[in-house]
Amino acid sequence: MSTRERHDPLEQDDAPGDALTVNRGGFLSRGAAVTGWGYALPPNVVTNADLVARLDTSDEWIVERTGIRERRVGGTTGELAEAAARRAMAQAGLEASDIDLLILATTTPDQAMPATAVGVAHRLGVQAAAFDLNAACSGFAYAMVTAHAMIATGVERALVIGAEVLSRITDQDDRSTVILFGDGAGAVVLEVLPGDDRVLAWDQGCDGSAGHILFCEHGSTVEMQGREVYRRAVRTTLESIQAVLERAKLSPDDIALFVPHGANLRIIEGINQRLGIPMDRTAVLLDKTGNTSAASIPMALAKAAEDGRLAEGDNVLLSGFGAGMTWSSVILRWGR
Ligand code: UT7
């Protein structure tokens, strides 16, 4: 009989070295840690100057209002996801046969079915459960929480990917959206860590009454009430971050690196100011990528790790908001 069957989960002893521990949410679980990371961008660069050449806009307007200077476009969601996942697996020192779960967070699947994740798994040689998850720009953080829960119940090594080709669903003649969005992918490997959980806390939710302020119908392009999204984004993200900090029993000062969804530099600065987290402890990539929805957090995280901005034991705060409105925040402790 397993330990799980013998004990009431909430009564479980937290014995050192035991693979089963009680996490902060009170659930019986095995811990998990990020052991690999990677990101991929398509080669085509669209600068603000490229947009100014064909639309009624200016570099000053775009930079002042969004912080974006260029974005990458092209490829398919599956291709970008595969490239990012290969880097994350190499970083973790894993083979395809080691992976027993693949979750692809995306708003832009390559087709309605099968899931884009299935093709990515096939090309990687991964034979495991694979599915897409759509929580718009919160998708990667939602996928991390989902993978963490599945690791608690038996999965050992999960590939968690955020990948988007937003250029495919953006009206190239609409100056209010085309300046914002870009394509890319980021991925991490989340591995079981017996006796210690490096996913400290999470918070997520949605308010479906706000579905109309940011949406895309089948076969159409993104429509957005920018001001309203902006207003709600700051409020929602702050509330979610406060909730996740409380659950982890941490304060903003304890956060070594904040990785917000990269939608707009002004939104990030507004959140940082209210939290008291300086920009030098914040991972921002959107000046070079634009808003890449579910890909933005894993790309910024992977780039920060690649740049040596993360050390063993650092507390890392991921927080996203997006169409829905959805939100999701996760606090990780870096390292194994
Ligand atoms: O991942 C989540 C998804 N989305 C977001 O997070 C977006 C959140 N919202 C935003 O980032 C901002 O609302 C925008 C950057 C989209 C827009 O900035 P804003 O300061 O809220 O501008 P606005 O939409 O209120 O528009 C102000 C003016 C308008 O002209 P009028 O009506 O005042 O004459 C727009 O037509 O700016 C005009 N405008 C532009 N002007 C030059 C809109 N887009 C452009 C443009 N270039 N590209």
mmCIF file of C-alpha atoms and ligand atoms in Angstrom:
data_model
loop_
_atom_site.group_PDB
_atom_site.id
_atom_site.type_symbol
_atom_site.label_atom_id
_atom_site.label_comp_id
_atom_site.label_asym_id
_atom_site.label_seq_id
_atom_site.Cartn_x
_atom_site.Cartn_y
_atom_site.Cartn_z
ATOM 1 C CA MET A 1 0.000 0.000 0.000
ATOM 2 C CA SER A 2 1.415 3.417 -0.904
ATOM 3 C CA THR A 3 1.971 6.199 1.635
ATOM 4 C CA ARG A 4 -0.779 8.089 -0.130
ATOM 5 C CA GLU A 5 -3.346 5.369 0.539
ATOM 6 C CA ARG A 6 -2.377 4.932 4.180
ATOM 7 C CA HIS A 7 -2.661 8.513 5.398
ATOM 8 C CA ASP A 8 -5.084 11.365 5.336
ATOM 9 C CA PRO A 9 -3.181 13.823 3.080
ATOM 10 C CA LEU A 10 -3.580 16.686 5.502
ATOM 11 C CA GLU A 11 -2.166 14.573 8.334
ATOM 12 C CA GLN A 12 0.879 13.488 6.323
ATOM 13 C CA ASP A 13 4.181 13.711 8.210
ATOM 14 C CA ASP A 14 6.769 15.843 6.455
ATOM 15 C CA ALA A 15 9.597 13.357 6.966
ATOM 16 C CA PRO A 16 12.990 14.408 5.560
ATOM 17 C CA GLY A 17 13.819 12.593 2.355
ATOM 18 C CA ASP A 18 10.227 11.450 1.877
ATOM 19 C CA ALA A 19 9.119 11.986 -1.698
ATOM 20 C CA LEU A 20 5.666 12.908 -0.450
ATOM 21 C CA THR A 21 5.282 16.186 1.400
ATOM 22 C CA VAL A 22 2.470 18.543 2.281
ATOM 23 C CA ASN A 23 2.734 21.739 0.261
ATOM 24 C CA ARG A 24 1.520 25.195 1.225
ATOM 25 C CA GLY A 25 -1.881 24.593 -0.251
ATOM 26 C CA GLY A 26 -2.295 21.660 2.167
ATOM 27 C CA PHE A 27 -2.293 18.990 -0.557
ATOM 28 C CA LEU A 28 -0.257 15.822 -0.509
ATOM 29 C CA SER A 29 2.386 16.310 -3.149
ATOM 30 C CA ARG A 30 5.805 15.601 -4.567
ATOM 31 C CA GLY A 31 7.881 18.686 -5.164
ATOM 32 C CA ALA A 32 9.054 20.041 -8.521
ATOM 33 C CA ALA A 33 11.825 22.288 -9.802
ATOM 34 C CA VAL A 34 12.709 24.025 -13.064
ATOM 35 C CA THR A 35 15.771 22.225 -14.450
ATOM 36 C CA GLY A 36 15.894 23.474 -18.046
ATOM 37 C CA TRP A 37 14.905 26.502 -20.089
ATOM 38 C CA GLY A 38 15.098 27.834 -23.613
ATOM 39 C CA TYR A 39 13.467 30.182 -26.077
ATOM 40 C CA ALA A 40 13.161 30.630 -29.824
ATOM 41 C CA LEU A 41 12.329 33.588 -32.054
ATOM 42 C CA PRO A 42 11.617 33.663 -35.787
ATOM 43 C CA PRO A 43 14.323 35.429 -37.841
ATOM 44 C CA ASN A 44 12.160 38.175 -39.423
ATOM 45 C CA VAL A 45 12.431 41.475 -37.543
ATOM 46 C CA VAL A 46 9.713 44.140 -37.898
ATOM 47 C CA THR A 47 10.984 47.435 -36.493
ATOM 48 C CA ASN A 48 8.898 50.459 -35.574
ATOM 49 C CA ALA A 49 10.404 52.129 -38.664
ATOM 50 C CA ASP A 50 8.968 49.320 -40.838
ATOM 51 C CA LEU A 51 5.499 50.044 -39.428
ATOM 52 C CA VAL A 52 5.899 53.826 -39.725
ATOM 53 C CA ALA A 53 6.682 53.333 -43.420
ATOM 54 C CA ARG A 54 3.200 51.939 -44.123
ATOM 55 C CA LEU A 55 0.899 53.084 -41.275
ATOM 56 C CA ASP A 56 -0.189 56.357 -39.668
ATOM 57 C CA THR A 57 1.996 55.974 -36.576
ATOM 58 C CA SER A 58 5.392 57.029 -35.232
ATOM 59 C CA ASP A 59 8.330 55.505 -33.400
ATOM 60 C CA GLU A 60 7.823 58.053 -30.578
ATOM 61 C CA TRP A 61 4.159 57.077 -30.112
ATOM 62 C CA ILE A 62 4.923 53.349 -30.025
ATOM 63 C CA VAL A 63 7.933 53.623 -27.702
ATOM 64 C CA GLU A 64 6.276 56.108 -25.329
ATOM 65 C CA ARG A 65 2.997 54.174 -25.044
ATOM 66 C CA THR A 66 4.346 50.593 -25.095
ATOM 67 C CA GLY A 67 8.161 50.418 -24.803
ATOM 68 C CA ILE A 68 8.240 48.208 -27.930
ATOM 69 C CA ARG A 69 10.968 48.866 -30.535
ATOM 70 C CA GLU A 70 10.779 45.753 -32.675
ATOM 71 C CA ARG A 71 9.047 42.401 -32.870
ATOM 72 C CA ARG A 72 9.789 39.055 -34.589
ATOM 73 C CA VAL A 73 7.316 37.442 -36.957
ATOM 74 C CA GLY A 74 7.011 34.139 -38.799
ATOM 75 C CA GLY A 75 7.141 30.394 -38.432
ATOM 76 C CA THR A 76 4.427 28.217 -36.972
ATOM 77 C CA THR A 77 3.510 27.775 -33.334
ATOM 78 C CA GLY A 78 4.647 24.150 -33.536
ATOM 79 C CA GLU A 79 8.050 25.007 -35.055
ATOM 80 C CA LEU A 80 8.782 27.696 -32.481
ATOM 81 C CA ALA A 81 7.587 25.488 -29.617
ATOM 82 C CA GLU A 82 9.782 22.620 -30.813
ATOM 83 C CA ALA A 83 12.890 24.827 -31.023
ATOM 84 C CA ALA A 84 12.359 26.265 -27.521
ATOM 85 C CA ALA A 85 11.622 22.795 -26.090
ATOM 86 C CA ARG A 86 14.811 21.314 -27.614
ATOM 87 C CA ARG A 87 16.869 24.002 -25.858
ATOM 88 C CA ALA A 88 15.094 23.424 -22.527
ATOM 89 C CA MET A 89 15.659 19.653 -22.769
ATOM 90 C CA ALA A 90 19.339 20.127 -23.654
ATOM 91 C CA GLN A 91 19.758 22.530 -20.730
ATOM 92 C CA ALA A 92 18.189 19.949 -18.384
ATOM 93 C CA GLY A 93 20.354 17.174 -19.902
ATOM 94 C CA LEU A 94 17.285 15.136 -20.841
ATOM 95 C CA GLU A 95 16.332 12.920 -23.768
ATOM 96 C CA ALA A 96 12.889 12.795 -25.342
ATOM 97 C CA SER A 97 12.272 9.455 -23.629
ATOM 98 C CA ASP A 98 12.659 11.138 -20.217
ATOM 99 C CA ILE A 99 9.651 13.408 -20.782
ATOM 100 C CA ASP A 100 6.283 12.109 -19.604
ATOM 101 C CA LEU A 101 4.115 15.217 -20.058
ATOM 102 C CA LEU A 102 4.054 18.035 -22.621
ATOM 103 C CA ILE A 103 1.794 21.072 -22.172
ATOM 104 C CA LEU A 104 1.739 23.766 -24.847
ATOM 105 C CA ALA A 105 0.139 27.047 -23.803
ATOM 106 C CA THR A 106 -1.028 28.889 -26.899
ATOM 107 C CA THR A 107 -3.744 31.147 -28.254
ATOM 108 C CA THR A 108 -2.629 30.427 -31.815
ATOM 109 C CA PRO A 109 -2.676 26.658 -32.355
ATOM 110 C CA ASP A 110 -1.597 25.639 -35.868
ATOM 111 C CA GLN A 111 -4.944 23.937 -36.464
ATOM 112 C CA ALA A 112 -8.182 23.195 -34.590
ATOM 113 C CA MET A 113 -7.158 19.565 -34.188
ATOM 114 C CA PRO A 114 -5.073 17.676 -33.417
ATOM 115 C CA ALA A 115 -3.574 19.802 -30.662
ATOM 116 C CA THR A 116 -0.378 21.560 -31.735
ATOM 117 C CA ALA A 117 1.289 19.890 -28.720
ATOM 118 C CA VAL A 118 0.832 16.480 -30.335
ATOM 119 C CA GLY A 119 2.877 17.411 -33.421
ATOM 120 C CA VAL A 120 5.555 18.988 -31.228
ATOM 121 C CA ALA A 121 5.745 15.806 -29.137
ATOM 122 C CA HIS A 122 6.008 13.696 -32.303
ATOM 123 C CA ARG A 123 8.851 15.745 -33.787
ATOM 124 C CA LEU A 124 10.719 15.771 -30.492
ATOM 125 C CA GLY A 125 10.263 12.011 -30.147
ATOM 126 C CA VAL A 126 8.305 12.467 -26.911
ATOM 127 C CA GLN A 127 5.787 9.716 -26.281
ATOM 128 C CA ALA A 128 3.707 11.089 -23.464
ATOM 129 C CA ALA A 129 0.498 12.915 -22.648
ATOM 130 C CA ALA A 130 0.486 16.099 -24.729
ATOM 131 C CA PHE A 131 -2.149 18.800 -24.949
ATOM 132 C CA ASP A 132 -2.707 22.493 -25.668
ATOM 133 C CA LEU A 133 -3.868 24.894 -23.001
ATOM 134 C CA ASN A 134 -5.509 28.223 -23.812
ATOM 135 C CA ALA A 135 -5.588 30.841 -21.082
ATOM 136 C CA ALA A 136 -4.388 33.582 -23.464
ATOM 137 C CA CYS A 137 -1.445 35.586 -22.060
ATOM 138 C CA SER A 138 -1.766 33.819 -18.671
ATOM 139 C CA GLY A 139 -1.355 30.474 -20.435
ATOM 140 C CA PHE A 140 2.229 29.678 -19.479
ATOM 141 C CA ALA A 141 1.663 30.291 -15.769
ATOM 142 C CA TYR A 142 -1.559 28.240 -15.940
ATOM 143 C CA ALA A 143 0.439 25.459 -17.626
ATOM 144 C CA MET A 144 3.096 25.564 -14.896
ATOM 145 C CA VAL A 145 0.425 25.138 -12.229
ATOM 146 C CA THR A 146 -1.142 22.268 -14.205
ATOM 147 C CA ALA A 147 2.216 20.500 -14.710
ATOM 148 C CA HIS A 148 3.061 20.981 -11.039
ATOM 149 C CA ALA A 149 -0.242 19.360 -10.051
ATOM 150 C CA MET A 150 0.395 16.437 -12.414
ATOM 151 C CA ILE A 151 3.894 15.972 -11.001
ATOM 152 C CA ALA A 152 2.300 15.788 -7.544
ATOM 153 C CA THR A 153 0.279 12.813 -8.753
ATOM 154 C CA GLY A 154 2.904 10.845 -10.679
ATOM 155 C CA VAL A 155 4.429 12.687 -13.672
ATOM 156 C CA GLU A 156 8.230 12.937 -13.413
ATOM 157 C CA ARG A 157 9.424 15.351 -16.080
ATOM 158 C CA ALA A 158 7.199 17.832 -17.874
ATOM 159 C CA LEU A 159 7.915 20.104 -20.811
ATOM 160 C CA VAL A 160 5.965 23.306 -20.269
ATOM 161 C CA ILE A 161 5.918 25.516 -23.362
ATOM 162 C CA GLY A 162 4.382 28.866 -24.293
ATOM 163 C CA ALA A 163 4.355 29.521 -28.052
ATOM 164 C CA GLU A 164 2.516 31.958 -30.288
ATOM 165 C CA VAL A 165 2.287 33.186 -33.855
ATOM 166 C CA LEU A 166 0.156 36.220 -33.107
ATOM 167 C CA SER A 167 1.047 37.812 -36.458
ATOM 168 C CA ARG A 168 -1.358 35.262 -37.971
ATOM 169 C CA ILE A 169 -4.348 36.709 -36.065
ATOM 170 C CA THR A 170 -3.355 40.379 -36.154
ATOM 171 C CA ASP A 171 -4.837 42.798 -38.705
ATOM 172 C CA GLN A 172 -1.667 44.075 -40.385
ATOM 173 C CA ASP A 173 -3.452 47.349 -41.230
ATOM 174 C CA ASP A 174 -4.745 48.079 -37.713
ATOM 175 C CA ARG A 175 -2.230 50.437 -36.135
ATOM 176 C CA SER A 176 -3.693 49.948 -32.652
ATOM 177 C CA THR A 177 -2.839 46.208 -32.528
ATOM 178 C CA VAL A 178 -0.144 45.503 -35.137
ATOM 179 C CA ILE A 179 2.363 47.627 -33.220
ATOM 180 C CA LEU A 180 1.905 45.403 -30.155
ATOM 181 C CA PHE A 181 2.060 41.755 -31.135
ATOM 182 C CA GLY A 182 4.905 39.420 -32.088
ATOM 183 C CA ASP A 183 5.756 35.720 -32.408
ATOM 184 C CA GLY A 184 8.011 33.458 -30.336
ATOM 185 C CA ALA A 185 8.241 30.564 -27.895
ATOM 186 C CA GLY A 186 9.724 29.770 -24.498
ATOM 187 C CA ALA A 187 9.906 26.484 -22.626
ATOM 188 C CA VAL A 188 10.975 25.000 -19.334
ATOM 189 C CA VAL A 189 11.460 21.507 -17.984
ATOM 190 C CA LEU A 190 9.696 21.005 -14.656
ATOM 191 C CA GLU A 191 11.056 17.926 -12.860
ATOM 192 C CA VAL A 192 10.005 16.015 -9.800
ATOM 193 C CA LEU A 193 12.081 16.915 -6.747
ATOM 194 C CA PRO A 194 11.504 14.436 -3.943
ATOM 195 C CA GLY A 195 11.047 15.992 -0.534
ATOM 196 C CA ASP A 196 11.334 19.629 -1.580
ATOM 197 C CA ASP A 197 8.956 21.784 -3.575
ATOM 198 C CA ARG A 198 10.410 24.668 -5.523
ATOM 199 C CA VAL A 199 6.986 25.810 -6.690
ATOM 200 C CA LEU A 200 6.194 27.781 -3.540
ATOM 201 C CA ALA A 201 2.730 29.130 -4.294
ATOM 202 C CA TRP A 202 0.325 30.033 -7.064
ATOM 203 C CA ASP A 203 -2.790 32.086 -7.683
ATOM 204 C CA GLN A 204 -4.979 32.006 -10.745
ATOM 205 C CA GLY A 205 -8.460 32.814 -11.927
ATOM 206 C CA CYS A 206 -10.605 34.475 -14.551
ATOM 207 C CA ASP A 207 -13.405 36.994 -14.973
ATOM 208 C CA GLY A 208 -15.405 35.852 -17.981
ATOM 209 C CA SER A 209 -17.604 38.945 -17.878
ATOM 210 C CA ALA A 210 -14.675 40.802 -19.498
ATOM 211 C CA GLY A 211 -14.405 38.477 -22.509
ATOM 212 C CA HIS A 212 -15.568 41.211 -24.865
ATOM 213 C CA ILE A 213 -12.648 43.601 -24.207
ATOM 214 C CA LEU A 214 -10.046 41.367 -25.898
ATOM 215 C CA PHE A 215 -11.071 38.589 -28.248
ATOM 216 C CA CYS A 216 -10.561 36.931 -31.621
ATOM 217 C CA GLU A 217 -13.364 35.136 -33.478
ATOM 218 C CA HIS A 218 -12.559 32.013 -35.537
ATOM 219 C CA GLY A 219 -10.998 33.066 -38.854
ATOM 220 C CA SER A 220 -10.783 36.702 -37.804
ATOM 221 C CA THR A 221 -8.273 39.036 -36.117
ATOM 222 C CA VAL A 222 -7.736 40.361 -32.590
ATOM 223 C CA GLU A 223 -10.078 43.089 -31.370
ATOM 224 C CA MET A 224 -9.172 44.974 -28.238
ATOM 225 C CA GLN A 225 -10.381 47.825 -26.057
ATOM 226 C CA GLY A 226 -6.823 48.818 -25.178
ATOM 227 C CA ARG A 227 -7.569 51.305 -22.405
ATOM 228 C CA GLU A 228 -9.927 48.945 -20.595
ATOM 229 C CA VAL A 229 -7.461 46.035 -20.861
ATOM 230 C CA TYR A 230 -4.738 48.305 -19.531
ATOM 231 C CA ARG A 231 -6.817 49.469 -16.552
ATOM 232 C CA ARG A 232 -7.829 45.950 -15.552
ATOM 233 C CA ALA A 233 -4.355 44.496 -16.190
ATOM 234 C CA VAL A 234 -2.677 46.646 -13.557
ATOM 235 C CA ARG A 235 -5.392 46.051 -10.933
ATOM 236 C CA THR A 236 -5.757 42.318 -11.577
ATOM 237 C CA THR A 237 -2.020 41.629 -11.663
ATOM 238 C CA LEU A 238 -1.450 43.498 -8.405
ATOM 239 C CA GLU A 239 -4.248 41.595 -6.648
ATOM 240 C CA SER A 240 -2.934 38.259 -7.906
ATOM 241 C CA ILE A 241 0.635 39.072 -6.878
ATOM 242 C CA GLN A 242 -0.488 40.110 -3.409
ATOM 243 C CA ALA A 243 -2.365 36.800 -3.068
ATOM 244 C CA VAL A 244 0.578 34.671 -4.187
ATOM 245 C CA LEU A 245 3.060 36.559 -1.988
ATOM 246 C CA GLU A 246 0.806 35.999 1.029
ATOM 247 C CA ARG A 247 0.515 32.292 0.258
ATOM 248 C CA ALA A 248 4.305 31.967 -0.015
ATOM 249 C CA LYS A 249 4.756 34.138 3.105
ATOM 250 C CA LEU A 250 7.068 36.455 1.164
ATOM 251 C CA SER A 251 7.220 40.212 0.568
ATOM 252 C CA PRO A 252 8.216 42.011 -2.663
ATOM 253 C CA ASP A 253 11.680 42.524 -1.144
ATOM 254 C CA ASP A 254 12.152 38.732 -1.109
ATOM 255 C CA ILE A 255 11.649 38.502 -4.889
ATOM 256 C CA ALA A 256 15.009 38.271 -6.663
ATOM 257 C CA LEU A 257 13.466 38.352 -10.137
ATOM 258 C CA PHE A 258 10.002 39.423 -11.269
ATOM 259 C CA VAL A 259 8.972 38.015 -14.665
ATOM 260 C CA PRO A 260 5.762 39.795 -15.703
ATOM 261 C CA HIS A 261 3.798 39.129 -18.869
ATOM 262 C CA GLY A 262 5.312 41.502 -21.432
ATOM 263 C CA ALA A 263 2.325 43.399 -22.805
ATOM 264 C CA ASN A 264 3.340 46.995 -22.305
ATOM 265 C CA LEU A 265 6.307 48.538 -20.482
ATOM 266 C CA ARG A 266 4.025 51.160 -18.899
ATOM 267 C CA ILE A 267 1.858 48.418 -17.367
ATOM 268 C CA ILE A 268 4.984 46.710 -15.971
ATOM 269 C CA GLU A 269 6.363 49.988 -14.593
ATOM 270 C CA GLY A 270 2.991 50.777 -12.991
ATOM 271 C CA ILE A 271 2.909 47.381 -11.285
ATOM 272 C CA ASN A 272 6.554 47.636 -10.195
ATOM 273 C CA GLN A 273 6.053 51.076 -8.700
ATOM 274 C CA ARG A 274 3.118 49.913 -6.604
ATOM 275 C CA LEU A 275 4.949 46.739 -5.520
ATOM 276 C CA GLY A 276 8.257 48.477 -4.888
ATOM 277 C CA ILE A 277 10.186 46.093 -7.156
ATOM 278 C CA PRO A 278 12.839 47.969 -9.198
ATOM 279 C CA MET A 279 13.311 47.382 -12.911
ATOM 280 C CA ASP A 280 16.766 45.862 -12.316
ATOM 281 C CA ARG A 281 15.002 42.950 -10.589
ATOM 282 C CA THR A 282 12.522 42.604 -13.475
ATOM 283 C CA ALA A 283 12.894 40.491 -16.634
ATOM 284 C CA VAL A 284 11.637 42.398 -19.666
ATOM 285 C CA LEU A 285 12.088 41.335 -23.268
ATOM 286 C CA LEU A 286 9.166 43.082 -24.946
ATOM 287 C CA ASP A 287 11.228 45.947 -26.406
ATOM 288 C CA LYS A 288 12.726 43.324 -28.775
ATOM 289 C CA THR A 289 9.750 40.943 -29.145
ATOM 290 C CA GLY A 290 6.500 42.860 -28.696
ATOM 291 C CA ASN A 291 3.689 41.152 -26.810
ATOM 292 C CA THR A 292 4.008 37.407 -27.452
ATOM 293 C CA SER A 293 1.108 36.357 -25.199
ATOM 294 C CA ALA A 294 1.711 32.893 -23.662
ATOM 295 C CA ALA A 295 5.351 32.950 -24.836
ATOM 296 C CA SER A 296 6.362 36.177 -23.130
ATOM 297 C CA ILE A 297 6.966 34.870 -19.584
ATOM 298 C CA PRO A 298 8.972 31.735 -20.488
ATOM 299 C CA MET A 299 11.030 33.710 -23.030
ATOM 300 C CA ALA A 300 11.910 36.430 -20.498
ATOM 301 C CA LEU A 301 12.624 33.795 -17.838
ATOM 302 C CA ALA A 302 14.877 31.766 -20.155
ATOM 303 C CA LYS A 303 16.734 34.880 -21.306
ATOM 304 C CA ALA A 304 17.298 35.996 -17.691
ATOM 305 C CA ALA A 305 18.611 32.528 -16.785
ATOM 306 C CA GLU A 306 20.839 32.509 -19.878
ATOM 307 C CA ASP A 307 22.199 35.941 -18.905
ATOM 308 C CA GLY A 308 23.161 34.642 -15.438
ATOM 309 C CA ARG A 309 20.568 36.747 -13.631
ATOM 310 C CA LEU A 310 19.351 33.820 -11.497
ATOM 311 C CA ALA A 311 21.150 32.037 -8.656
ATOM 312 C CA GLU A 312 20.359 28.948 -6.569
ATOM 313 C CA GLY A 313 17.708 29.790 -3.974
ATOM 314 C CA ASP A 314 16.400 32.949 -5.678
ATOM 315 C CA ASN A 315 12.664 33.563 -5.413
ATOM 316 C CA VAL A 316 11.203 34.146 -8.867
ATOM 317 C CA LEU A 317 7.741 35.645 -9.373
ATOM 318 C CA LEU A 318 5.908 34.928 -12.647
ATOM 319 C CA SER A 319 2.686 36.835 -13.278
ATOM 320 C CA GLY A 320 0.454 37.034 -16.322
ATOM 321 C CA PHE A 321 -2.912 38.494 -17.312
ATOM 322 C CA GLY A 322 -4.761 38.244 -20.585
ATOM 323 C CA ALA A 323 -7.910 37.747 -22.594
ATOM 324 C CA GLY A 324 -10.687 36.317 -20.516
ATOM 325 C CA MET A 325 -9.711 38.166 -18.430
ATOM 326 C CA THR A 326 -7.468 35.484 -17.019
ATOM 327 C CA TRP A 327 -4.657 35.897 -14.522
ATOM 328 C CA SER A 328 -2.041 33.623 -13.016
ATOM 329 C CA SER A 329 0.912 34.129 -10.679
ATOM 330 C CA VAL A 330 3.478 31.579 -9.555
ATOM 331 C CA ILE A 331 6.421 31.877 -7.160
ATOM 332 C CA LEU A 332 9.342 29.528 -7.850
ATOM 333 C CA ARG A 333 12.524 28.979 -5.895
ATOM 334 C CA TRP A 334 15.310 28.736 -8.462
ATOM 335 C CA GLY A 335 17.646 25.739 -8.589
ATOM 336 C CA ARG A 336 17.277 22.088 -7.627
HETATM 337 O O1 UT7 B 1 -1.612 40.851 -23.419
HETATM 338 C C1 UT7 B 1 -2.701 41.656 -23.084
HETATM 339 C C2 UT7 B 1 -3.104 42.379 -24.289
HETATM 340 N N1 UT7 B 1 -3.142 43.752 -24.422
HETATM 341 C C3 UT7 B 1 -2.677 44.735 -23.617
HETATM 342 O O2 UT7 B 1 -2.132 44.557 -22.568
HETATM 343 C C4 UT7 B 1 -2.898 46.125 -24.114
HETATM 344 C C5 UT7 B 1 -3.220 47.086 -23.016
HETATM 345 N N2 UT7 B 1 -3.381 48.443 -23.553
HETATM 346 C C6 UT7 B 1 -2.360 49.170 -24.015
HETATM 347 O O3 UT7 B 1 -1.226 48.734 -23.993
HETATM 348 C C7 UT7 B 1 -2.671 50.580 -24.505
HETATM 349 O O4 UT7 B 1 -4.031 50.855 -24.261
HETATM 350 C C8 UT7 B 1 -2.336 50.787 -26.003
HETATM 351 C C9 UT7 B 1 -0.828 50.808 -26.188
HETATM 352 C C10 UT7 B 1 -2.939 49.663 -26.837
HETATM 353 C C11 UT7 B 1 -2.888 52.110 -26.485
HETATM 354 O O5 UT7 B 1 -2.367 53.183 -25.709
HETATM 355 P P1 UT7 B 1 -3.367 54.274 -25.081
HETATM 356 O O6 UT7 B 1 -2.528 55.267 -24.411
HETATM 357 O O7 UT7 B 1 -4.374 53.527 -24.228
HETATM 358 O O8 UT7 B 1 -4.031 54.904 -26.368
HETATM 359 P P2 UT7 B 1 -5.563 54.908 -26.825
HETATM 360 O O9 UT7 B 1 -5.992 53.563 -27.295
HETATM 361 O O10 UT7 B 1 -6.415 55.585 -25.804
HETATM 362 O O11 UT7 B 1 -5.473 55.867 -28.090
HETATM 363 C C12 UT7 B 1 -5.061 57.225 -27.978
HETATM 364 C C13 UT7 B 1 -4.967 57.799 -29.368
HETATM 365 C C14 UT7 B 1 -6.195 57.547 -30.217
HETATM 366 O O12 UT7 B 1 -6.429 58.703 -31.005
HETATM 367 P P3 UT7 B 1 -7.557 59.783 -30.586
HETATM 368 O O13 UT7 B 1 -8.835 59.013 -30.580
HETATM 369 O O14 UT7 B 1 -7.159 60.278 -29.238
HETATM 370 O O15 UT7 B 1 -7.449 60.790 -31.672
HETATM 371 C C15 UT7 B 1 -5.793 56.422 -31.115
HETATM 372 O O16 UT7 B 1 -6.492 56.409 -32.334
HETATM 373 O O17 UT7 B 1 -3.877 57.194 -30.079
HETATM 374 C C16 UT7 B 1 -4.343 56.728 -31.341
HETATM 375 N N3 UT7 B 1 -3.541 55.574 -31.737
HETATM 376 C C17 UT7 B 1 -2.356 55.680 -32.354
HETATM 377 N N4 UT7 B 1 -1.654 56.747 -32.743
HETATM 378 C C18 UT7 B 1 -0.458 56.529 -33.334
HETATM 379 C C19 UT7 B 1 -3.813 54.247 -31.549
HETATM 380 N N5 UT7 B 1 -2.821 53.511 -32.039
HETATM 381 C C20 UT7 B 1 -1.902 54.370 -32.549
HETATM 382 C C21 UT7 B 1 -0.663 54.197 -33.179
HETATM 383 N N6 UT7 B 1 0.014 55.311 -33.553
HETATM 384 N N7 UT7 B 1 -0.125 52.977 -33.389
#
